Amino acid sequence: MAHDTHIHVRTQSEFEYAKKKRADEMKGHLATFAIMIFLTLIAFTMVAAGFSTYLIVPIILLMAGIQVILQLYYFMHLSGKGHGMVAFFLFCGIFVAFITVLALVTIVWW
Amino acid sequence: MDINQKYTPQSWPDHPETATMEGKNKFIGFWLLLAAETVTFATLFATYLALKDKGPSGMEFSAAGLFELPLVFAMTMILLTSSLTSVYAMYHMKNHNFKAMQAWLGITVLLGATFLGLEIYEFNHYLHLGFGFTNSAFSSAFYVLVGTHGAHVLFGLSWFIALMLRNAKRGLNMYNAPKFYLASLYWHFIDVVWVFIFTVVYLMGVIG
């Protein structure tokens, strides 16, 4: 049925290995979080420091892009096994999103 | 085998969210929704960017004069931290530790509610200044974009609370593990959208 799954009781060593692997992955997530905080701080500091607009805009957009990639690939496990189809969905979505933003900012004037 | 099959940490699968056909279907369907949501938010961002600081002549408010960074910075840190706490919740879900998962989800909900409270305070503050929804094309685009994100936060909070209450006495099983996993994916997506909101609306708004 829809909720059926094969039940596999792991041996103690298999269990310890899987547990350690998860703990290591969690440490990686903490490092990812530290990087995200750092990128956010750079973005806010640059604006607060009042650098030139032409310098700030590309850099803060780059910071946002990196932070989103970290969220998708680490926190949301987009690179994990069995994520091929969902990555395809998402990239189609991002492609349409990009075209939409490009179209509206270039054809709308006041 | 019924859905109330009890598991131990030893028999709990590595990927409980996709261990069943139901879980696999939910997983695919939910990512398709997230892809569609990306497009939804893109239309709102595009509208905002096209109409930023536009409106009737003599309009009083512009992005540079209105937004204040300290509040936005606090909101950003709170939402980013709540993203990490939901990662912790899923870590404990995969370890089959139901109580720890519920505790971390509780912290996530508290942080999310704080974020939402600050957003309501911010909107209320703008309304008192006279920056209303019908003020200008700029104000409408701003409230629709940021408000839609706020509505997503509210929905995410309700979803977490509903799951936590409904499954409080059940513990983790193959029936609810995919549900918890998807709610946490949704929460990360909300954070992804906020990253673009604080960058494109607030930071790029302040510098003019």
mmCIF file of C-alpha atoms in Angstrom:
data_model
loop_
_atom_site.group_PDB
_atom_site.id
_atom_site.type_symbol
_atom_site.label_atom_id
_atom_site.label_comp_id
_atom_site.label_asym_id
_atom_site.label_seq_id
_atom_site.Cartn_x
_atom_site.Cartn_y
_atom_site.Cartn_z
ATOM 1 C CA MET A 1 0.000 0.000 0.000
ATOM 2 C CA ALA A 2 0.913 3.657 -0.145
ATOM 3 C CA HIS A 3 2.599 3.663 3.234
ATOM 4 C CA ASP A 4 4.406 0.343 2.891
ATOM 5 C CA THR A 5 8.140 0.165 3.219
ATOM 6 C CA HIS A 6 10.677 -2.570 3.655
ATOM 7 C CA ILE A 7 11.723 -2.689 7.306
ATOM 8 C CA HIS A 8 15.407 -3.208 7.744
ATOM 9 C CA VAL A 9 16.710 -3.422 11.313
ATOM 10 C CA ARG A 10 20.298 -2.297 11.191
ATOM 11 C CA THR A 11 23.159 -4.008 12.989
ATOM 12 C CA GLN A 12 24.789 -1.988 15.763
ATOM 13 C CA SER A 13 27.776 -0.996 13.592
ATOM 14 C CA GLU A 14 25.543 0.003 10.645
ATOM 15 C CA PHE A 15 23.479 2.092 13.061
ATOM 16 C CA GLU A 16 26.521 3.767 14.626
ATOM 17 C CA TYR A 17 27.879 4.573 11.157
ATOM 18 C CA ALA A 18 24.600 6.143 9.964
ATOM 19 C CA LYS A 19 24.312 8.120 13.178
ATOM 20 C CA LYS A 20 27.844 9.469 12.910
ATOM 21 C CA LYS A 21 27.256 10.381 9.264
ATOM 22 C CA ARG A 22 24.182 12.415 10.244
ATOM 23 C CA ALA A 23 26.093 14.127 13.067
ATOM 24 C CA ASP A 24 28.872 15.076 10.627
ATOM 25 C CA GLU A 25 26.297 16.416 8.197
ATOM 26 C CA MET A 26 24.796 18.530 10.987
ATOM 27 C CA LYS A 27 28.228 20.056 11.688
ATOM 28 C CA GLY A 28 28.373 20.962 7.994
ATOM 29 C CA HIS A 29 24.985 22.659 8.336
ATOM 30 C CA LEU A 30 26.279 24.733 11.249
ATOM 31 C CA ALA A 31 29.221 25.862 9.096
ATOM 32 C CA THR A 32 26.771 26.710 6.290
ATOM 33 C CA PHE A 33 24.732 28.780 8.732
ATOM 34 C CA ALA A 34 27.856 30.675 9.863
ATOM 35 C CA ILE A 35 28.644 31.494 6.208
ATOM 36 C CA MET A 36 25.058 32.714 5.640
ATOM 37 C CA ILE A 37 25.272 35.032 8.670
ATOM 38 C CA PHE A 38 28.623 36.313 7.406
ATOM 39 C CA LEU A 39 27.220 37.033 3.890
ATOM 40 C CA THR A 40 24.248 38.867 5.431
ATOM 41 C CA LEU A 41 26.577 40.945 7.600
ATOM 42 C CA ILE A 42 28.679 41.912 4.554
ATOM 43 C CA ALA A 43 25.550 43.015 2.664
ATOM 44 C CA PHE A 44 24.154 45.136 5.527
ATOM 45 C CA THR A 45 27.567 46.593 6.425
ATOM 46 C CA MET A 46 28.250 47.688 2.847
ATOM 47 C CA VAL A 47 24.949 49.562 2.693
ATOM 48 C CA ALA A 48 25.394 51.072 6.174
ATOM 49 C CA ALA A 49 28.946 52.182 5.283
ATOM 50 C CA GLY A 50 27.562 54.085 2.283
ATOM 51 C CA PHE A 51 29.762 52.801 -0.537
ATOM 52 C CA SER A 52 28.982 53.706 -4.149
ATOM 53 C CA THR A 53 25.684 52.290 -5.465
ATOM 54 C CA TYR A 54 27.454 50.812 -8.491
ATOM 55 C CA LEU A 55 29.712 48.838 -6.165
ATOM 56 C CA ILE A 56 27.040 47.800 -3.646
ATOM 57 C CA VAL A 57 24.290 46.506 -5.980
ATOM 58 C CA PRO A 58 26.267 43.771 -7.785
ATOM 59 C CA ILE A 59 27.939 42.646 -4.555
ATOM 60 C CA ILE A 60 24.764 42.364 -2.451
ATOM 61 C CA LEU A 61 23.004 40.538 -5.328
ATOM 62 C CA LEU A 62 25.959 38.135 -5.447
ATOM 63 C CA MET A 63 25.737 37.632 -1.649
ATOM 64 C CA ALA A 64 22.000 36.876 -1.990
ATOM 65 C CA GLY A 65 22.689 34.425 -4.836
ATOM 66 C CA ILE A 66 25.333 32.542 -2.830
ATOM 67 C CA GLN A 67 23.096 32.429 0.240
ATOM 68 C CA VAL A 68 20.195 30.991 -1.783
ATOM 69 C CA ILE A 69 22.466 28.332 -3.317
ATOM 70 C CA LEU A 70 23.585 27.361 0.203
ATOM 71 C CA GLN A 71 19.952 27.113 1.372
ATOM 72 C CA LEU A 72 18.938 24.983 -1.618
ATOM 73 C CA TYR A 73 21.925 22.644 -1.733
ATOM 74 C CA TYR A 74 22.678 22.230 1.965
ATOM 75 C CA PHE A 75 19.549 22.974 4.026
ATOM 76 C CA MET A 76 17.142 21.620 1.390
ATOM 77 C CA HIS A 77 19.488 18.806 0.165
ATOM 78 C CA LEU A 78 18.934 19.605 -3.524
ATOM 79 C CA SER A 79 22.104 17.722 -4.489
ATOM 80 C CA GLY A 80 20.993 14.607 -2.586
ATOM 81 C CA LYS A 81 20.119 11.276 -4.175
ATOM 82 C CA GLY A 82 16.750 11.216 -5.977
ATOM 83 C CA HIS A 83 16.579 15.013 -6.388
ATOM 84 C CA GLY A 84 17.126 15.028 -10.182
ATOM 85 C CA MET A 85 13.506 15.599 -11.125
ATOM 86 C CA VAL A 86 12.888 18.211 -8.427
ATOM 87 C CA ALA A 87 16.040 20.101 -9.444
ATOM 88 C CA PHE A 88 14.652 20.133 -13.005
ATOM 89 C CA PHE A 89 11.328 21.564 -11.731
ATOM 90 C CA LEU A 90 13.117 24.204 -9.719
ATOM 91 C CA PHE A 91 15.472 25.301 -12.490
ATOM 92 C CA CYS A 92 12.517 25.606 -14.886
ATOM 93 C CA GLY A 93 10.852 27.794 -12.241
ATOM 94 C CA ILE A 94 13.989 29.907 -11.837
ATOM 95 C CA PHE A 95 14.295 30.278 -15.625
ATOM 96 C CA VAL A 96 10.694 31.553 -15.954
ATOM 97 C CA ALA A 97 11.258 33.782 -12.905
ATOM 98 C CA PHE A 98 14.334 35.318 -14.537
ATOM 99 C CA ILE A 99 12.499 35.994 -17.824
ATOM 100 C CA THR A 100 9.564 37.525 -15.910
ATOM 101 C CA VAL A 101 11.746 39.941 -13.959
ATOM 102 C CA LEU A 102 13.780 40.835 -17.051
ATOM 103 C CA ALA A 103 10.637 41.494 -19.107
ATOM 104 C CA LEU A 104 8.866 43.670 -16.550
ATOM 105 C CA VAL A 105 11.832 45.839 -15.618
ATOM 106 C CA THR A 106 12.613 46.505 -19.278
ATOM 107 C CA ILE A 107 9.156 47.083 -20.787
ATOM 108 C CA VAL A 108 7.420 49.017 -18.001
ATOM 109 C CA TRP A 109 8.088 52.711 -17.843
ATOM 110 C CA TRP A 110 6.297 55.632 -16.257
ATOM 111 C CA MET B 1 1.546 -3.562 7.583
ATOM 112 C CA ASP B 2 -0.380 -0.598 8.886
ATOM 113 C CA ILE B 3 0.688 3.007 9.069
ATOM 114 C CA ASN B 4 0.962 2.877 12.850
ATOM 115 C CA GLN B 5 3.893 0.457 12.649
ATOM 116 C CA LYS B 6 6.275 1.341 15.489
ATOM 117 C CA TYR B 7 9.903 2.057 14.725
ATOM 118 C CA THR B 8 13.083 2.186 16.739
ATOM 119 C CA PRO B 9 16.143 4.283 15.863
ATOM 120 C CA GLN B 10 17.652 1.028 14.528
ATOM 121 C CA SER B 11 14.774 0.227 12.174
ATOM 122 C CA TRP B 12 14.073 3.845 11.161
ATOM 123 C CA PRO B 13 15.141 4.267 7.492
ATOM 124 C CA ASP B 14 17.849 6.734 6.406
ATOM 125 C CA HIS B 15 15.366 8.741 4.344
ATOM 126 C CA PRO B 16 11.975 8.321 6.035
ATOM 127 C CA GLU B 17 10.550 11.183 3.949
ATOM 128 C CA THR B 18 10.846 9.168 0.722
ATOM 129 C CA ALA B 19 10.741 5.597 2.073
ATOM 130 C CA THR B 20 7.097 5.037 1.056
ATOM 131 C CA MET B 21 5.240 5.586 -2.219
ATOM 132 C CA GLU B 22 3.102 8.204 -0.452
ATOM 133 C CA GLY B 23 6.244 9.988 0.759
ATOM 134 C CA LYS B 24 7.827 9.928 -2.724
ATOM 135 C CA ASN B 25 4.683 11.392 -4.292
ATOM 136 C CA LYS B 26 4.425 14.113 -1.672
ATOM 137 C CA PHE B 27 8.090 14.975 -2.147
ATOM 138 C CA ILE B 28 7.805 15.337 -5.958
ATOM 139 C CA GLY B 29 4.520 17.242 -5.722
ATOM 140 C CA PHE B 30 5.805 19.618 -3.097
ATOM 141 C CA TRP B 31 8.941 20.549 -5.030
ATOM 142 C CA LEU B 32 6.728 21.203 -8.056
ATOM 143 C CA LEU B 33 4.741 23.598 -5.869
ATOM 144 C CA LEU B 34 7.966 25.315 -4.760
ATOM 145 C CA ALA B 35 8.978 25.767 -8.422
ATOM 146 C CA ALA B 36 5.577 27.347 -9.101
ATOM 147 C CA GLU B 37 5.938 29.546 -6.010
ATOM 148 C CA THR B 38 9.280 30.753 -7.371
ATOM 149 C CA VAL B 39 7.411 32.058 -10.427
ATOM 150 C CA THR B 40 4.665 33.587 -8.253
ATOM 151 C CA PHE B 41 7.210 35.566 -6.283
ATOM 152 C CA ALA B 42 9.084 36.489 -9.475
ATOM 153 C CA THR B 43 5.964 38.217 -10.820
ATOM 154 C CA LEU B 44 5.636 40.159 -7.563
ATOM 155 C CA PHE B 45 9.343 41.080 -7.519
ATOM 156 C CA ALA B 46 9.153 42.142 -11.180
ATOM 157 C CA THR B 47 6.104 44.309 -10.437
ATOM 158 C CA TYR B 48 7.852 45.881 -7.460
ATOM 159 C CA LEU B 49 11.043 46.594 -9.415
ATOM 160 C CA ALA B 50 9.098 48.107 -12.309
ATOM 161 C CA LEU B 51 7.000 50.320 -10.028
ATOM 162 C CA LYS B 52 9.588 51.205 -7.386
ATOM 163 C CA ASP B 53 9.258 54.867 -6.351
ATOM 164 C CA LYS B 54 6.599 55.382 -9.064
ATOM 165 C CA GLY B 55 3.232 56.989 -8.479
ATOM 166 C CA PRO B 56 1.253 60.228 -8.709
ATOM 167 C CA SER B 57 3.291 63.405 -8.993
ATOM 168 C CA GLY B 58 4.099 64.916 -5.622
ATOM 169 C CA MET B 59 3.936 61.560 -3.848
ATOM 170 C CA GLU B 60 5.454 61.820 -0.427
ATOM 171 C CA PHE B 61 7.162 58.476 0.154
ATOM 172 C CA SER B 62 10.105 56.851 -1.570
ATOM 173 C CA ALA B 63 12.021 53.700 -0.659
ATOM 174 C CA ALA B 64 15.131 55.636 0.368
ATOM 175 C CA GLY B 65 13.213 57.841 2.814
ATOM 176 C CA LEU B 66 10.981 55.144 4.266
ATOM 177 C CA PHE B 67 12.926 51.962 5.058
ATOM 178 C CA GLU B 68 15.032 51.604 8.183
ATOM 179 C CA LEU B 69 17.737 48.970 8.315
ATOM 180 C CA PRO B 70 17.985 48.015 12.038
ATOM 181 C CA LEU B 71 14.497 46.447 12.104
ATOM 182 C CA VAL B 72 15.088 44.652 8.799
ATOM 183 C CA PHE B 73 18.439 43.380 10.074
ATOM 184 C CA ALA B 74 16.782 41.949 13.215
ATOM 185 C CA MET B 75 14.041 40.306 11.116
ATOM 186 C CA THR B 76 16.650 38.804 8.770
ATOM 187 C CA MET B 77 18.691 37.321 11.623
ATOM 188 C CA ILE B 78 15.576 35.877 13.268
ATOM 189 C CA LEU B 79 14.308 34.215 10.091
ATOM 190 C CA LEU B 80 17.771 32.909 9.194
ATOM 191 C CA THR B 81 18.146 31.394 12.675
ATOM 192 C CA SER B 82 14.695 29.793 12.402
ATOM 193 C CA SER B 83 15.900 28.149 9.184
ATOM 194 C CA LEU B 84 18.765 26.561 11.163
ATOM 195 C CA THR B 85 16.460 25.425 13.991
ATOM 196 C CA SER B 86 14.243 23.640 11.455
ATOM 197 C CA VAL B 87 17.384 21.905 10.129
ATOM 198 C CA TYR B 88 17.985 20.739 13.726
ATOM 199 C CA ALA B 89 14.393 19.478 13.880
ATOM 200 C CA MET B 90 14.921 17.404 10.713
ATOM 201 C CA TYR B 91 18.245 16.116 12.096
ATOM 202 C CA HIS B 92 16.359 14.722 15.099
ATOM 203 C CA MET B 93 13.565 13.431 12.840
ATOM 204 C CA LYS B 94 16.160 11.351 10.975
ATOM 205 C CA ASN B 95 17.536 10.129 14.325
ATOM 206 C CA HIS B 96 13.976 9.081 15.272
ATOM 207 C CA ASN B 97 14.043 11.387 18.294
ATOM 208 C CA PHE B 98 10.477 12.702 18.361
ATOM 209 C CA LYS B 99 10.743 14.871 21.491
ATOM 210 C CA ALA B 100 13.870 16.678 20.304
ATOM 211 C CA MET B 101 12.219 17.249 16.908
ATOM 212 C CA GLN B 102 9.112 18.728 18.539
ATOM 213 C CA ALA B 103 11.288 20.968 20.750
ATOM 214 C CA TRP B 104 13.254 22.361 17.789
ATOM 215 C CA LEU B 105 10.059 22.853 15.803
ATOM 216 C CA GLY B 106 8.689 24.751 18.810
ATOM 217 C CA ILE B 107 11.732 27.065 18.747
ATOM 218 C CA THR B 108 11.267 27.512 14.986
ATOM 219 C CA VAL B 109 7.646 28.505 15.520
ATOM 220 C CA LEU B 110 8.605 31.008 18.241
ATOM 221 C CA LEU B 111 11.229 32.624 15.988
ATOM 222 C CA GLY B 112 8.793 32.691 13.065
ATOM 223 C CA ALA B 113 6.113 34.294 15.233
ATOM 224 C CA THR B 114 8.633 36.942 16.387
ATOM 225 C CA PHE B 115 9.460 37.677 12.751
ATOM 226 C CA LEU B 116 5.776 38.015 11.902
ATOM 227 C CA GLY B 117 5.218 40.281 14.923
ATOM 228 C CA LEU B 118 8.027 42.593 13.783
ATOM 229 C CA GLU B 119 6.581 42.680 10.255
ATOM 230 C CA ILE B 120 3.151 43.645 11.596
ATOM 231 C CA TYR B 121 4.815 46.344 13.704
ATOM 232 C CA GLU B 122 6.653 47.615 10.599
ATOM 233 C CA PHE B 123 3.498 47.777 8.436
ATOM 234 C CA ASN B 124 1.597 49.437 11.264
ATOM 235 C CA HIS B 125 4.386 52.021 11.607
ATOM 236 C CA TYR B 126 4.230 52.801 7.858
ATOM 237 C CA LEU B 127 0.449 53.156 8.000
ATOM 238 C CA HIS B 128 0.787 55.666 10.845
ATOM 239 C CA LEU B 129 3.252 57.662 8.762
ATOM 240 C CA GLY B 130 0.595 57.784 6.034
ATOM 241 C CA PHE B 131 2.157 55.219 3.689
ATOM 242 C CA GLY B 132 -0.983 53.220 2.849
ATOM 243 C CA PHE B 133 -1.742 50.496 0.346
ATOM 244 C CA THR B 134 -3.483 52.879 -2.096
ATOM 245 C CA ASN B 135 -0.891 55.631 -1.748
ATOM 246 C CA SER B 136 0.982 54.980 -4.990
ATOM 247 C CA ALA B 137 1.941 52.235 -7.422
ATOM 248 C CA PHE B 138 5.071 51.853 -5.292
ATOM 249 C CA SER B 139 3.157 51.331 -2.043
ATOM 250 C CA SER B 140 0.782 48.770 -3.599
ATOM 251 C CA ALA B 141 3.674 46.808 -5.120
ATOM 252 C CA PHE B 142 5.568 46.915 -1.825
ATOM 253 C CA TYR B 143 2.675 45.720 0.354
ATOM 254 C CA VAL B 144 1.684 42.961 -2.085
ATOM 255 C CA LEU B 145 5.234 41.586 -2.343
ATOM 256 C CA VAL B 146 6.228 41.768 1.330
ATOM 257 C CA GLY B 147 2.675 40.966 2.473
ATOM 258 C CA THR B 148 2.528 37.804 0.346
ATOM 259 C CA HIS B 149 5.762 36.697 1.977
ATOM 260 C CA GLY B 150 4.279 37.484 5.407
ATOM 261 C CA ALA B 151 1.203 35.410 4.507
ATOM 262 C CA HIS B 152 3.527 32.517 3.660
ATOM 263 C CA VAL B 153 5.188 32.874 7.065
ATOM 264 C CA LEU B 154 1.758 32.776 8.719
ATOM 265 C CA PHE B 155 0.811 29.679 6.714
ATOM 266 C CA GLY B 156 4.127 27.980 7.553
ATOM 267 C CA LEU B 157 3.617 28.680 11.261
ATOM 268 C CA SER B 158 0.054 27.290 11.168
ATOM 269 C CA TRP B 159 1.316 24.224 9.317
ATOM 270 C CA PHE B 160 4.037 23.520 11.893
ATOM 271 C CA ILE B 161 1.628 24.017 14.808
ATOM 272 C CA ALA B 162 -1.034 21.787 13.223
ATOM 273 C CA LEU B 163 1.509 18.992 12.612
ATOM 274 C CA MET B 164 2.967 19.271 16.122
ATOM 275 C CA LEU B 165 -0.453 19.130 17.809
ATOM 276 C CA ARG B 166 -1.954 16.456 15.576
ATOM 277 C CA ASN B 167 1.016 14.106 16.001
ATOM 278 C CA ALA B 168 1.872 14.964 19.632
ATOM 279 C CA LYS B 169 0.761 11.565 20.942
ATOM 280 C CA ARG B 170 1.558 9.525 17.849
ATOM 281 C CA GLY B 171 5.316 9.806 17.707
ATOM 282 C CA LEU B 172 7.160 9.472 14.423
ATOM 283 C CA ASN B 173 6.011 6.965 11.830
ATOM 284 C CA MET B 174 6.019 6.525 8.058
ATOM 285 C CA TYR B 175 2.740 8.400 7.846
ATOM 286 C CA ASN B 176 3.859 11.691 9.376
ATOM 287 C CA ALA B 177 7.628 11.796 8.697
ATOM 288 C CA PRO B 178 7.120 13.066 5.089
ATOM 289 C CA LYS B 179 4.717 15.725 6.396
ATOM 290 C CA PHE B 180 7.262 17.114 8.846
ATOM 291 C CA TYR B 181 9.949 17.033 6.159
ATOM 292 C CA LEU B 182 7.828 19.001 3.655
ATOM 293 C CA ALA B 183 6.868 21.625 6.236
ATOM 294 C CA SER B 184 10.556 22.192 6.906
ATOM 295 C CA LEU B 185 11.264 22.479 3.133
ATOM 296 C CA TYR B 186 8.523 25.111 2.950
ATOM 297 C CA TRP B 187 10.139 26.995 5.805
ATOM 298 C CA HIS B 188 13.509 27.044 4.014
ATOM 299 C CA PHE B 189 11.777 28.309 0.881
ATOM 300 C CA ILE B 190 10.274 31.180 2.898
ATOM 301 C CA ASP B 191 13.804 32.067 4.003
ATOM 302 C CA VAL B 192 15.045 31.916 0.385
ATOM 303 C CA VAL B 193 12.370 34.450 -0.625
ATOM 304 C CA TRP B 194 13.250 36.700 2.329
ATOM 305 C CA VAL B 195 16.918 36.766 1.250
ATOM 306 C CA PHE B 196 15.782 38.425 -1.999
ATOM 307 C CA ILE B 197 13.314 40.696 -0.196
ATOM 308 C CA PHE B 198 15.901 42.117 2.205
ATOM 309 C CA THR B 199 18.406 42.507 -0.639
ATOM 310 C CA VAL B 200 16.186 43.845 -3.428
ATOM 311 C CA VAL B 201 13.530 45.738 -1.464
ATOM 312 C CA TYR B 202 15.265 46.997 1.659
ATOM 313 C CA LEU B 203 19.005 47.223 0.957
ATOM 314 C CA MET B 204 18.592 48.402 -2.647
ATOM 315 C CA GLY B 205 15.731 50.624 -1.459
ATOM 316 C CA VAL B 206 17.824 52.415 1.150
ATOM 317 C CA ILE B 207 20.620 53.232 -1.310
ATOM 318 C CA GLY B 208 18.023 54.655 -3.715
#
